[in-house]
PDB file of C-alpha atoms in Angstrom:
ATOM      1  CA  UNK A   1       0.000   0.000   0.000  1.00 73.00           C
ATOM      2  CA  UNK A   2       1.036   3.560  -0.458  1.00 85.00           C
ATOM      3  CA  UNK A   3      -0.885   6.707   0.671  1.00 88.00           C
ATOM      4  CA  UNK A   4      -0.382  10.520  -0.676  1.00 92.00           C
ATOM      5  CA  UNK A   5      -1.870  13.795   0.835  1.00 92.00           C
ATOM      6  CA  UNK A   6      -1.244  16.347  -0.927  1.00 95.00           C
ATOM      7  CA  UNK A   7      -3.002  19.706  -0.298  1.00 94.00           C
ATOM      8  CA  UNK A   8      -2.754  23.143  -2.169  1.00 95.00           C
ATOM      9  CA  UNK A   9      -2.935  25.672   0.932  1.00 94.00           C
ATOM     10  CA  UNK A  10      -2.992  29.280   1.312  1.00 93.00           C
ATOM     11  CA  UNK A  11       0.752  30.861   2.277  1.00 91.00           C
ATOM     12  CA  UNK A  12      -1.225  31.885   5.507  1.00 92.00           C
ATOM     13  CA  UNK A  13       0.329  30.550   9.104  1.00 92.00           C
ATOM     14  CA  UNK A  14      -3.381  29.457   9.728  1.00 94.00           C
ATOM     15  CA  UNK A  15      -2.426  26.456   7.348  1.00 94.00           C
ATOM     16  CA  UNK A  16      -0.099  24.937   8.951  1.00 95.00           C
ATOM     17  CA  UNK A  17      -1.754  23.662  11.795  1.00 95.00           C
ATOM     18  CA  UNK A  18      -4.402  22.245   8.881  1.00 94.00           C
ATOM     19  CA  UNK A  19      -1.709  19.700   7.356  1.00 94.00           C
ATOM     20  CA  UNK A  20      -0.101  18.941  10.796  1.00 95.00           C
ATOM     21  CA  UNK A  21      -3.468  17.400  11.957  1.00 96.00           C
ATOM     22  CA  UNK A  22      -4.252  15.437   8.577  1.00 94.00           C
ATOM     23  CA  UNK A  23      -0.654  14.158   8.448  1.00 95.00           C
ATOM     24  CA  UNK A  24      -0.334  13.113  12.030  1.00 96.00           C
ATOM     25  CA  UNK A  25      -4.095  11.423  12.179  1.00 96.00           C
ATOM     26  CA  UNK A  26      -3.042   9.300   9.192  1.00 94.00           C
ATOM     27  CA  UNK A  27       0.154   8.941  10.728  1.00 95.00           C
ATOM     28  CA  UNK A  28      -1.247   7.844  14.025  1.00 95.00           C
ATOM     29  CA  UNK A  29      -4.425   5.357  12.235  1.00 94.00           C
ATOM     30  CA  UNK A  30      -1.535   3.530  10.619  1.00 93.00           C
ATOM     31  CA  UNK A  31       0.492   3.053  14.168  1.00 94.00           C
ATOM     32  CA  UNK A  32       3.198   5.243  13.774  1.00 95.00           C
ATOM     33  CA  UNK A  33       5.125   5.804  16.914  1.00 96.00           C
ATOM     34  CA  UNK A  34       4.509   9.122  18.802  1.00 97.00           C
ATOM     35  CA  UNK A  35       8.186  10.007  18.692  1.00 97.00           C
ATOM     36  CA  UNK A  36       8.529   9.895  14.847  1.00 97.00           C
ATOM     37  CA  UNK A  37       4.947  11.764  14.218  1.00 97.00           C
ATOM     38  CA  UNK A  38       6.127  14.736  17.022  1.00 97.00           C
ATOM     39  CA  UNK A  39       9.836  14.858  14.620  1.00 97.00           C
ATOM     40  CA  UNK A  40       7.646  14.669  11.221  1.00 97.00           C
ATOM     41  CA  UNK A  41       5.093  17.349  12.801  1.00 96.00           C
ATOM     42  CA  UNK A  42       8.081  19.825  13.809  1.00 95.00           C
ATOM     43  CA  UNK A  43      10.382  18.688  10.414  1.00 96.00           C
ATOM     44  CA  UNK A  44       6.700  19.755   8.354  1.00 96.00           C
ATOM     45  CA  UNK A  45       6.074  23.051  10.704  1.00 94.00           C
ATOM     46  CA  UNK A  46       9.857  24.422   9.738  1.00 92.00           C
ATOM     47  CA  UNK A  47       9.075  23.867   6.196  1.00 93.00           C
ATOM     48  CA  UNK A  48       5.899  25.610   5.726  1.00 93.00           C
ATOM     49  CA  UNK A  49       6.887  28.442   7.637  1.00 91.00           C
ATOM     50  CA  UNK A  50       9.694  29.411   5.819  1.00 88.00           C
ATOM     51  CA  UNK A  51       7.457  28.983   2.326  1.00 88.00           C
ATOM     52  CA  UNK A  52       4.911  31.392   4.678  1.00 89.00           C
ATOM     53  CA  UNK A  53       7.530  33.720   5.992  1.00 87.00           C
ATOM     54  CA  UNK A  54      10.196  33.770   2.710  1.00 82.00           C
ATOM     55  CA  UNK A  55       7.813  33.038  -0.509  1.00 79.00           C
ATOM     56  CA  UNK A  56       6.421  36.435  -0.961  1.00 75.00           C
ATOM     57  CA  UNK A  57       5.473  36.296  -4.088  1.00 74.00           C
ATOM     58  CA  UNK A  58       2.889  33.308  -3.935  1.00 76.00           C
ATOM     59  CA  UNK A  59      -0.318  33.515  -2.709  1.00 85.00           C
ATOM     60  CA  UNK A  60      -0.042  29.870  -1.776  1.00 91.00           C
ATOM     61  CA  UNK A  61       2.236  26.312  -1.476  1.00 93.00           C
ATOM     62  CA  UNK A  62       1.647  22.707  -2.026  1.00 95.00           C
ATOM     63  CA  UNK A  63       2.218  19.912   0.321  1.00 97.00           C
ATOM     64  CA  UNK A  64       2.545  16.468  -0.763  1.00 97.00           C
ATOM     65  CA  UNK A  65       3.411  13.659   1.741  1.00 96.00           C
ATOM     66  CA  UNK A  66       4.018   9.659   0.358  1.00 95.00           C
ATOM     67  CA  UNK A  67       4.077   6.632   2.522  1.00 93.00           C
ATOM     68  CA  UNK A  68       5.445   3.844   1.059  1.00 88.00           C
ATOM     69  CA  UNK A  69       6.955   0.952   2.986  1.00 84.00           C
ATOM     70  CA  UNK A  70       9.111   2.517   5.791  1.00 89.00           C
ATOM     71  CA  UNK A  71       9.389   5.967   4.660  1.00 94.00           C
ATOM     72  CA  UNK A  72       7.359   9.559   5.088  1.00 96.00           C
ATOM     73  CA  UNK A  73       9.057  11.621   2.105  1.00 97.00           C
ATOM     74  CA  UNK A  74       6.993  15.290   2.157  1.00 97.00           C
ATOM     75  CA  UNK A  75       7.721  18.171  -0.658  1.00 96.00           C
ATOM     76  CA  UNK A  76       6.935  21.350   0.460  1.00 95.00           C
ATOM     77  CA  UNK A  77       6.052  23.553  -3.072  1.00 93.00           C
ATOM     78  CA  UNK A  78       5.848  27.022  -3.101  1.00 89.00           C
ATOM     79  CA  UNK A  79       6.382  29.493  -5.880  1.00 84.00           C
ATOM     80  CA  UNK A  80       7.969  32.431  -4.515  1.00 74.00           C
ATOM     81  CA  UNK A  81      11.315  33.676  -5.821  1.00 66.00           C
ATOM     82  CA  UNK A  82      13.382  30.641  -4.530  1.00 61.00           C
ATOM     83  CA  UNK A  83      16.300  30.202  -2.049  1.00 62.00           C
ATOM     84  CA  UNK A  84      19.898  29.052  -3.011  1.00 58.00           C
ATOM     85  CA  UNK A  85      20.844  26.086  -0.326  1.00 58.00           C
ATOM     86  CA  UNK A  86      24.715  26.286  -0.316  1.00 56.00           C
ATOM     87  CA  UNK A  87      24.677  24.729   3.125  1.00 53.00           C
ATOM     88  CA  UNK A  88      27.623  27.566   4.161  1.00 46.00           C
ATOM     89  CA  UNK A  89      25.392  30.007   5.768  1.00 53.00           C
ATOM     90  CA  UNK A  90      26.066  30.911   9.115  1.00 54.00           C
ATOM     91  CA  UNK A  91      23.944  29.034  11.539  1.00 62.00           C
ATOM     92  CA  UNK A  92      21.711  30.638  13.958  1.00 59.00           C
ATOM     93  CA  UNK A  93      22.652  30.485  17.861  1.00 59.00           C
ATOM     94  CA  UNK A  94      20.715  27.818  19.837  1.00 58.00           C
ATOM     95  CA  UNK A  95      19.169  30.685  21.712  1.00 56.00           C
ATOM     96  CA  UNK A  96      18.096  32.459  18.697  1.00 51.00           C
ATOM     97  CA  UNK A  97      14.011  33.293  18.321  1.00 54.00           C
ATOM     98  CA  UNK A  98      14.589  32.744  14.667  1.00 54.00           C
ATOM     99  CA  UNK A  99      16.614  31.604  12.120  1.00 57.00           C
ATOM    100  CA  UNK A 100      16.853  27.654  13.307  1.00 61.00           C
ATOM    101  CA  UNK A 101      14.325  26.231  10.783  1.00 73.00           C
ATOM    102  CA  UNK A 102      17.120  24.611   8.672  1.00 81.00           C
ATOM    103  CA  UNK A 103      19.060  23.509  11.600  1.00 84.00           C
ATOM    104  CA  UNK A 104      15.887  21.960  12.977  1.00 88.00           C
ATOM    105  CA  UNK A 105      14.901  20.125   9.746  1.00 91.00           C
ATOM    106  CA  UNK A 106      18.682  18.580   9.358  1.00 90.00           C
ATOM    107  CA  UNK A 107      18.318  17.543  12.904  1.00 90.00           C
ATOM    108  CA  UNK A 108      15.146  15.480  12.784  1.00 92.00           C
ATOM    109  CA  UNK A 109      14.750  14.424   8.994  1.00 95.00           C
ATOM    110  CA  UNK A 110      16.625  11.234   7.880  1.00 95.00           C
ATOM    111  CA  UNK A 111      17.127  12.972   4.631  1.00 95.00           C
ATOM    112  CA  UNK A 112      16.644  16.668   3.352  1.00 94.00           C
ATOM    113  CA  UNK A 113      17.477  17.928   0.198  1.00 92.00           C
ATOM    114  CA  UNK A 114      16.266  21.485  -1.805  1.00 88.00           C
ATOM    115  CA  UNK A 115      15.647  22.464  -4.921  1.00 87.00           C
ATOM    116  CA  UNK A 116      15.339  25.577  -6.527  1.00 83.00           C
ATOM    117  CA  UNK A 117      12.775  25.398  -9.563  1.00 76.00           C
ATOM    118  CA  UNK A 118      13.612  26.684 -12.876  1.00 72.00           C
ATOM    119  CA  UNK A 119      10.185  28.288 -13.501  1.00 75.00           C
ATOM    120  CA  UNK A 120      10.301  29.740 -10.076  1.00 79.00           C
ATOM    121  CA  UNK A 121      10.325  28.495  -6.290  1.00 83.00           C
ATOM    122  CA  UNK A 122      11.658  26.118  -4.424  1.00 88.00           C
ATOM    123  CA  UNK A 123      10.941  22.313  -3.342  1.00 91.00           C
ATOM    124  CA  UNK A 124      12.117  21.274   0.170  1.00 93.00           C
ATOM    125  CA  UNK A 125      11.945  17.247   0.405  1.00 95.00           C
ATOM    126  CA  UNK A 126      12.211  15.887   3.818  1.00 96.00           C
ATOM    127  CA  UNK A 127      12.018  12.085   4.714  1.00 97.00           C
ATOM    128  CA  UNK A 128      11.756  10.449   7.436  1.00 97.00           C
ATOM    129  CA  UNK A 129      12.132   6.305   8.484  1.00 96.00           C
ATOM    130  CA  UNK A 130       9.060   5.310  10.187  1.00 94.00           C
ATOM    131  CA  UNK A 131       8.862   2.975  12.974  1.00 94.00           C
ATOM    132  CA  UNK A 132       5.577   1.480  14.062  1.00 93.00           C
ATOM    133  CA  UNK A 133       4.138   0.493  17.639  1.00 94.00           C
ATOM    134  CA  UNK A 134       3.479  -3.037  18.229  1.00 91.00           C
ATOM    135  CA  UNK A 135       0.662  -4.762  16.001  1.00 90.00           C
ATOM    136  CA  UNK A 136      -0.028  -1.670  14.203  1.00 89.00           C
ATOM    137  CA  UNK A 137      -1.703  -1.870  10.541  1.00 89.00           C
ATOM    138  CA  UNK A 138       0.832   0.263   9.242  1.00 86.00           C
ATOM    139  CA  UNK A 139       3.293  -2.312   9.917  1.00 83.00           C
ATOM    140  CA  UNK A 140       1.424  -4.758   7.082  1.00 81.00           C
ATOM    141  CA  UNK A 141      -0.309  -2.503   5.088  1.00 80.00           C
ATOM    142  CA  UNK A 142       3.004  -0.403   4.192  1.00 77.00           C
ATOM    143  CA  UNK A 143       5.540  -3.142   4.605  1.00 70.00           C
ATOM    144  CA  UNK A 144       3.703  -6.681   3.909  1.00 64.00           C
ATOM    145  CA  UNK A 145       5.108  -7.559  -0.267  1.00 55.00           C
ATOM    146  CA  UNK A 146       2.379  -9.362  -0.659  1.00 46.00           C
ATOM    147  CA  UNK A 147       0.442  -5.906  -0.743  1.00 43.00           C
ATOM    148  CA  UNK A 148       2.556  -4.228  -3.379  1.00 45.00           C
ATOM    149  CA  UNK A 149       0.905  -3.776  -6.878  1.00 39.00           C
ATOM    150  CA  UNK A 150       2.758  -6.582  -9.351  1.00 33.00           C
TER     151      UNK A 150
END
């Protein structure tokens, strides 16, 4: 089995909260532990708050979260101007209000990786290895073969 939400939202801080819920109730009907979904909420938080904070010029962003087998991989969409990811800036202080988003995202996601569109915007991907609590139905419906499309 594999499962994709994906959600066109306004780039309004009122959304986020909107995709946090949908992802972590499917997240928590399949089993998903409660450590992973709190990293996955955060890791998804960062992301559309930068698209809401940096992506002036779009009126709105796309979310789109696959889970397939052991893995949550979610691209955050916008089309604002973009953002060059050189991985050299300077990193915010741990005390810092603001500024941590990146730092916060590396932390918690297994794997993150940007893009900058050519028609304009960016893409953040973020994945993250999900573990499941005992018996859950995540466990076979994501990573039972036998349920895989031949």
């Amino acid at each position: 089995m594999e499962a994709t939400i994906a959600l066109r939202l306004p780039r309004d801080a009122a959304s986020v909260p909107v995709i946090r819920q949908m992802l972590d109730s499917s997240l928590g009907a399949l089993g998903v532990q409660a450590h992973i979904r709190d990293d996955i909420q955060l890791m998804l938080s960062e992301a559309c708050s930068n698209v809401i904070k940096h992506a002036t010029e779009s009126d709105d962003y796309m979310v789109r979260t696959e889970l397939s087998r052991d893995r949550c991989v979610i691209k955050v969409v916008d089309a604002g101007g973009g953002f060059e990811f050189s991985g050299t800036r300077q990193q915010a202080a741990p005390t810092a209000e603001s500024g941590r988003g990146l730092q916060i995202m590396r932390a918690l996601a297994d794997d993150i990786h940007f893009v900058k569109r050519q028609e304009k915007g960016s893409i953040v991907c973020l994945e993250k290895v999900l573990h499941f609590v005992d018996d859950a139905p995540g466990a076979s419906l994501l990573l039972d073969d036998e349920h895989q499309l031949r």
